[in-house]
Amino acid sequence: MLNFNFQNTTHIHFGSKQIQVLSTEIPLKAKVLVVYGGGSIKSNGVYDQVVDALSNHTWFEFSGIEPNPTYDTLMKAQAIIEKHNIDYILAVGGGSVIDGAKFIAAAAHYQGEDPWNILAKQEPVTKAVPLGAVLTLPATGSESNGNSVVTRDGNKLPFSSPLVRPLFAVLDPNVTLSLSDRQISNGVVDAFVHIIEQYLTYDVNGKVQDRFSEGLLQTLIEEGPKALQPETKEDVDVRANIMWSATMALNGLIGAGVPQDWSTHMIGHELTGAFNIDHARTLSIVLPAVMKVRKEQKRAKLLQYAKRVWQVESGDENERIDQAIKLTEQFFIQMQVPTRLSDVDISESDIDLLIARLESHGMIALGEQGDISLAISRKILTQAL
Amino acid sequence: MLNFNFQNTTHIHFGSKQIQVLSTEIPLKAKVLVVYGGGSIKSNGVYDQVVDALSNHTWFEFSGIEPNPTYDTLMKAQAIIEKHNIDYILAVGGGSVIDGAKFIAAAAHYQGEDPWNILAKQEPVTKAVPLGAVLTLPATGSESNGNSVVTRDGNKLPFSSPLVRPLFAVLDPNVTLSLSDRQISNGVVDAFVHIIEQYLTYDVNGKVQDRFSEGLLQTLIEEGPKALQPETKEDVDVRANIMWSATMALNGLIGAGVPQDWSTHMIGHELTGAFNIDHARTLSIVLPAVMKVRKEQKRAKLLQYAKRVWQVESGDENERIDQAIKLTEQFFIQMQVPTRLSDVDISESDIDLLIARLESHGMIALGEQGDISLAISRKILTQAL
């Protein structure tokens, strides 16, 4: 096991009717900015629950944060923060809203020239407005980590700081019942690939981390499809298990003390940036190709994955690995996401552009060993055609 | 899944040479009381590492905290705290030392008549001296939870408060290499039973919690015996996996959102209180008897435990359950701990005393359903003879 540092301070409130804890979790004297997305929280009752819980607070709102939140949208919140002396941000939504809230929180106290430098130059965040989250879409884990991804002019870049980790997160699985199939499937696939990025690397004998990752993968494989099937999609327990899996997938725990990959995400980000493909759908396209192209480097873990996650025990090593990759693709197909670039109308002639974008973003040495060059990324994209 | 609240703020520093972080984790202006046990930290080099790390701090020390720390010993620390205006406590040791440090921390700010009331009357802790921990014996999980158990006049009682949760914990698996076989086996068994108490109850479809618990149990089953075998006992990776398992076993995570039992612990505490049996050895005696007597109430989970933890899949339900219990006993025997009261010279004639002690401590409705009466505890003890 590798040395590690781990701390996750986010206070989780999980279950039915937990939104009401906002009334006590946010200091009464705070001036709160409630930020949200396109308004679905108004039709599914979440907005009303938030308004109820904040009935004794002073609060304002900022809406319109889009999927893959953009710098231009987020910067519009700065005027409200200044005008009303906002000192607490409440994000109500999925990963995009919470990621956006994190950037708003960091930008509010940014002292340099342009807050975009937090992402473009990875300038460290030194102060941020405290924030909390009401999660409506289980997927990114953003509700209890310090990570955020923001897009500007088609460039999708990440930043990270413990200062933007939500102080608390409310996870009520009931609020996910109104999600569309596409949102649910994207969320499950996103969480699945988060786990894989921290698991499918090289073996460092981190037994707890491996078992936890395998348990989360198995849970998503069991529960994900149920959330799409008519006879089980209203089952709150199914939603609860998905929701808790997605949080645990990226709260820092399973990645502590083990190598991490993230090449699927980095290549996927270019697909979103260039072609506006849903984030999760870029992952389901890229991951199987990464598994195939990096079979040798990931051999030991692919065999463990085949055995423990998919119970594949017959055949020689290569057959077992191939079978595990095939089952992964079948799971994605069952989750109604694409597994090929051709499924989203991207062809060989687009690969040059994607490679150029990877290069311009400095993504020239990806993977757990830093040895996925642009040439290997090209192989991966070609494999994914 | 049940509704839950989860927050664990302890900052974990895991791995080789991590003790040096004390120099920055503890504020330089703090007046630190370093508390430890019988002095083994002086022979294994841990004390020297702590002294090095605190070379710029003002610190004092208090030693002699015994296994199953006693009120009388712990109260002696109060004079030092008062005399030197101690405002930070550093516990260096195993669960007993850290538990003791927690009581010292809470007692220092106790305003009532006798700090023993924190345990005897479960008076809530309203203020405590902040504390950190350097863990030397993986077992109790005390390094990142708010729990403590203190003994007075043979009465072993627990208390709990987030105010005594260590702010940070240093986990260097190398320091466990000097532990005796008995300390290691006790630690592994203690952690194992902590997991079982949060897992082997009734099913609430908490899939993540179940998989995490099963992963930890499997890790301890795989790694525990290796720490006792000559050819593997020096393997730091084995120690690292045991250490991280023991922390995760009782840091609040696997028990969040699921029912919990703790009857094995409560009955075991009386064995320690009355007969001074090592804590873990009371658990290895009581747990198999609890499994047998509570077979019907725990049927679904026992079957899941048989299948997922022990890979027992043949035979009818009762055979599979019996086999899982037998394998649990064999694991304990392999870990060199007793599985019967007769192994520690306790006989049927002692049971009345144990039942009277349970009654006097209010332990009259134990278990995940609160339906383990004194009569059932008697059955369990009789089963364990």
GROMACS .gro file of N, CA, C and O in nm, chain A residues 17-36 41 45-62 86-92 131-134 168 170:
model
  208
   17LYS      N    1  -3.663   1.290   0.395
   17LYS     CA    2  -3.695   1.413   0.469
   17LYS      C    3  -3.572   1.480   0.531
   17LYS      O    4  -3.584   1.554   0.629
   18GLN      N    5  -3.455   1.456   0.477
   18GLN     CA    6  -3.334   1.513   0.537
   18GLN      C    7  -3.311   1.658   0.494
   18GLN      O    8  -3.231   1.729   0.555
   19ILE      N    9  -3.382   1.703   0.389
   19ILE     CA   10  -3.358   1.840   0.343
   19ILE      C   11  -3.387   1.941   0.455
   19ILE      O   12  -3.325   2.047   0.462
   20GLN      N   13  -3.476   1.903   0.545
   20GLN     CA   14  -3.509   1.995   0.654
   20GLN      C   15  -3.389   2.031   0.744
   20GLN      O   16  -3.393   2.131   0.814
   21VAL      N   17  -3.282   1.950   0.739
   21VAL     CA   18  -3.165   1.984   0.824
   21VAL      C   19  -3.098   2.114   0.781
   21VAL      O   20  -3.018   2.170   0.857
   22LEU      N   21  -3.131   2.164   0.662
   22LEU     CA   22  -3.075   2.293   0.619
   22LEU      C   23  -3.101   2.401   0.722
   22LEU      O   24  -3.019   2.491   0.743
   23SER      N   25  -3.215   2.392   0.786
   23SER     CA   26  -3.255   2.496   0.882
   23SER      C   27  -3.153   2.510   0.995
   23SER      O   28  -3.136   2.619   1.049
   24THR      N   29  -3.087   2.400   1.030
   24THR     CA   30  -2.987   2.408   1.139
   24THR      C   31  -2.843   2.397   1.088
   24THR      O   32  -2.752   2.447   1.154
   25GLU      N   33  -2.822   2.334   0.974
   25GLU     CA   34  -2.685   2.318   0.925
   25GLU      C   35  -2.626   2.450   0.876
   25GLU      O   36  -2.506   2.471   0.883
   26ILE      N   37  -2.708   2.537   0.823
   26ILE     CA   38  -2.658   2.667   0.776
   26ILE      C   39  -2.680   2.771   0.887
   26ILE      O   40  -2.792   2.784   0.937
   27PRO      N   41  -2.574   2.840   0.928
   27PRO     CA   42  -2.589   2.938   1.037
   27PRO      C   43  -2.700   3.038   1.006
   27PRO      O   44  -2.713   3.085   0.892
   28LEU      N   45  -2.778   3.070   1.107
   28LEU     CA   46  -2.893   3.159   1.087
   28LEU      C   47  -2.851   3.298   1.041
   28LEU      O   48  -2.923   3.365   0.968
   29LYS      N   49  -2.733   3.340   1.083
   29LYS     CA   50  -2.688   3.475   1.047
   29LYS      C   51  -2.628   3.481   0.906
   29LYS      O   52  -2.594   3.589   0.857
   30ALA      N   53  -2.615   3.365   0.842
   30ALA     CA   54  -2.553   3.363   0.708
   30ALA      C   55  -2.640   3.431   0.605
   30ALA      O   56  -2.763   3.434   0.616
   31LYS      N   57  -2.574   3.489   0.505
   31LYS     CA   58  -2.647   3.536   0.386
   31LYS      C   59  -2.619   3.436   0.276
   31LYS      O   60  -2.508   3.425   0.226
   32VAL      N   61  -2.725   3.364   0.242
   32VAL     CA   62  -2.710   3.243   0.161
   32VAL      C   63  -2.743   3.268   0.015
   32VAL      O   64  -2.844   3.333  -0.016
   33LEU      N   65  -2.659   3.215  -0.074
   33LEU     CA   66  -2.694   3.212  -0.215
   33LEU      C   67  -2.727   3.068  -0.253
   33LEU      O   68  -2.641   2.979  -0.245
   34VAL      N   69  -2.853   3.045  -0.289
   34VAL     CA   70  -2.895   2.913  -0.334
   34VAL      C   71  -2.871   2.906  -0.484
   34VAL      O   72  -2.926   2.987  -0.560
   35VAL      N   73  -2.788   2.814  -0.527
   35VAL     CA   74  -2.759   2.804  -0.671
   35VAL      C   75  -2.814   2.673  -0.724
   35VAL      O   76  -2.808   2.570  -0.657
   36TYR      N   77  -2.872   2.678  -0.842
   36TYR     CA   78  -2.928   2.557  -0.901
   36TYR      C   79  -2.923   2.565  -1.053
   36TYR      O   80  -2.867   2.660  -1.110
   41ILE      N   81  -3.572   2.136  -1.015
   41ILE     CA   82  -3.601   2.130  -0.871
   41ILE      C   83  -3.733   2.199  -0.838
   41ILE      O   84  -3.789   2.177  -0.731
   45GLY      N   85  -4.038   1.928  -0.647
   45GLY     CA   86  -4.065   1.953  -0.505
   45GLY      C   87  -3.943   1.985  -0.421
   45GLY      O   88  -3.956   2.023  -0.304
   46VAL      N   89  -3.824   1.970  -0.477
   46VAL     CA   90  -3.703   1.994  -0.398
   46VAL      C   91  -3.690   2.142  -0.362
   46VAL      O   92  -3.658   2.178  -0.248
   47TYR      N   93  -3.720   2.228  -0.459
   47TYR     CA   94  -3.711   2.372  -0.434
   47TYR      C   95  -3.801   2.413  -0.317
   47TYR      O   96  -3.759   2.486  -0.227
   48ASP      N   97  -3.923   2.358  -0.317
   48ASP     CA   98  -4.016   2.391  -0.208
   48ASP      C   99  -3.963   2.345  -0.073
   48ASP      O  100  -3.977   2.415   0.028
   49GLN      N  101  -3.903   2.227  -0.071
   49GLN     CA  102  -3.846   2.177   0.056
   49GLN      C  103  -3.733   2.266   0.103
   49GLN      O  104  -3.717   2.290   0.224
   50VAL      N  105  -3.652   2.314   0.008
   50VAL     CA  106  -3.541   2.402   0.044
   50VAL      C  107  -3.595   2.535   0.098
   50VAL      O  108  -3.549   2.586   0.201
   51VAL      N  109  -3.694   2.590   0.028
   51VAL     CA  110  -3.754   2.717   0.071
   51VAL      C  111  -3.812   2.703   0.213
   51VAL      O  112  -3.791   2.789   0.299
   52ASP      N  113  -3.880   2.592   0.237
   52ASP     CA  114  -3.935   2.566   0.371
   52ASP      C  115  -3.825   2.565   0.476
   52ASP      O  116  -3.837   2.629   0.581
   53ALA      N  117  -3.718   2.490   0.445
   53ALA     CA  118  -3.612   2.473   0.544
   53ALA      C  119  -3.538   2.604   0.572
   53ALA      O  120  -3.486   2.625   0.681
   54LEU      N  121  -3.537   2.694   0.471
   54LEU     CA  122  -3.465   2.821   0.487
   54LEU      C  123  -3.558   2.935   0.527
   54LEU      O  124  -3.522   3.053   0.514
   55SER      N  125  -3.675   2.902   0.580
   55SER     CA  126  -3.775   3.007   0.605
   55SER      C  127  -3.726   3.111   0.706
   55SER      O  128  -3.774   3.224   0.707
   56ASN      N  129  -3.630   3.074   0.791
   56ASN     CA  130  -3.578   3.173   0.886
   56ASN      C  131  -3.445   3.233   0.843
   56ASN      O  132  -3.382   3.307   0.919
   57HIS      N  133  -3.399   3.198   0.724
   57HIS     CA  134  -3.270   3.249   0.675
   57HIS      C  135  -3.290   3.365   0.577
   57HIS      O  136  -3.397   3.382   0.519
   58THR      N  137  -3.183   3.442   0.560
   58THR     CA  138  -3.178   3.542   0.453
   58THR      C  139  -3.111   3.476   0.333
   58THR      O  140  -2.995   3.435   0.342
   59TRP      N  141  -3.186   3.466   0.223
   59TRP     CA  142  -3.123   3.397   0.109
   59TRP      C  143  -3.165   3.457  -0.024
   59TRP      O  144  -3.269   3.522  -0.037
   60PHE      N  145  -3.079   3.434  -0.121
   60PHE     CA  146  -3.099   3.481  -0.258
   60PHE      C  147  -3.079   3.361  -0.350
   60PHE      O  148  -3.042   3.254  -0.303
   61GLU      N  149  -3.106   3.379  -0.478
   61GLU     CA  150  -3.087   3.262  -0.563
   61GLU      C  151  -3.021   3.298  -0.695
   61GLU      O  152  -3.027   3.411  -0.743
   62PHE      N  153  -2.956   3.196  -0.750
   62PHE     CA  154  -2.890   3.209  -0.880
   62PHE      C  155  -2.914   3.079  -0.954
   62PHE      O  156  -2.871   2.972  -0.910
   86ILE      N  157  -2.294   3.790   0.023
   86ILE     CA  158  -2.317   3.647   0.042
   86ILE      C  159  -2.199   3.585   0.115
   86ILE      O  160  -2.082   3.608   0.079
   87ASP      N  161  -2.228   3.507   0.221
   87ASP     CA  162  -2.119   3.438   0.291
   87ASP      C  163  -2.146   3.289   0.309
   87ASP      O  164  -2.081   3.223   0.391
   88TYR      N  165  -2.241   3.236   0.234
   88TYR     CA  166  -2.268   3.091   0.235
   88TYR      C  167  -2.334   3.056   0.102
   88TYR      O  168  -2.424   3.126   0.058
   89ILE      N  169  -2.289   2.949   0.042
   89ILE     CA  170  -2.350   2.904  -0.084
   89ILE      C  171  -2.414   2.768  -0.062
   89ILE      O  172  -2.354   2.679  -0.001
   90LEU      N  173  -2.537   2.753  -0.107
   90LEU     CA  174  -2.603   2.624  -0.103
   90LEU      C  175  -2.627   2.578  -0.246
   90LEU      O  176  -2.703   2.641  -0.321
   91ALA      N  177  -2.561   2.469  -0.283
   91ALA     CA  178  -2.581   2.413  -0.417
   91ALA      C  179  -2.694   2.311  -0.409
   91ALA      O  180  -2.692   2.222  -0.324
   92VAL      N  181  -2.792   2.325  -0.498
   92VAL     CA  182  -2.902   2.228  -0.503
   92VAL      C  183  -2.905   2.171  -0.643
   92VAL      O  184  -2.948   2.237  -0.738
  131LEU      N  185  -1.959   2.627   0.162
  131LEU     CA  186  -2.077   2.581   0.090
  131LEU      C  187  -2.130   2.448   0.141
  131LEU      O  188  -2.058   2.371   0.204
  132GLY      N  189  -2.258   2.427   0.117
  132GLY     CA  190  -2.324   2.301   0.146
  132GLY      C  191  -2.396   2.256   0.020
  132GLY      O  192  -2.407   2.331  -0.076
  133ALA      N  193  -2.445   2.132   0.022
  133ALA     CA  194  -2.507   2.078  -0.099
  133ALA      C  195  -2.631   1.995  -0.069
  133ALA      O  196  -2.634   1.922   0.030
  134VAL      N  197  -2.731   2.012  -0.154
  134VAL     CA  198  -2.844   1.917  -0.157
  134VAL      C  199  -2.832   1.845  -0.290
  134VAL      O  200  -2.845   1.905  -0.396
  168PHE      N  201  -2.147   2.021   0.437
  168PHE     CA  202  -2.245   1.914   0.458
  168PHE      C  203  -2.308   1.879   0.324
  168PHE      O  204  -2.300   1.958   0.227
  170VAL      N  205  -2.677   1.685   0.180
  170VAL     CA  206  -2.803   1.616   0.205
  170VAL      C  207  -2.829   1.521   0.090
  170VAL      O  208  -2.832   1.562  -0.027
   0.00000   0.00000   0.00000
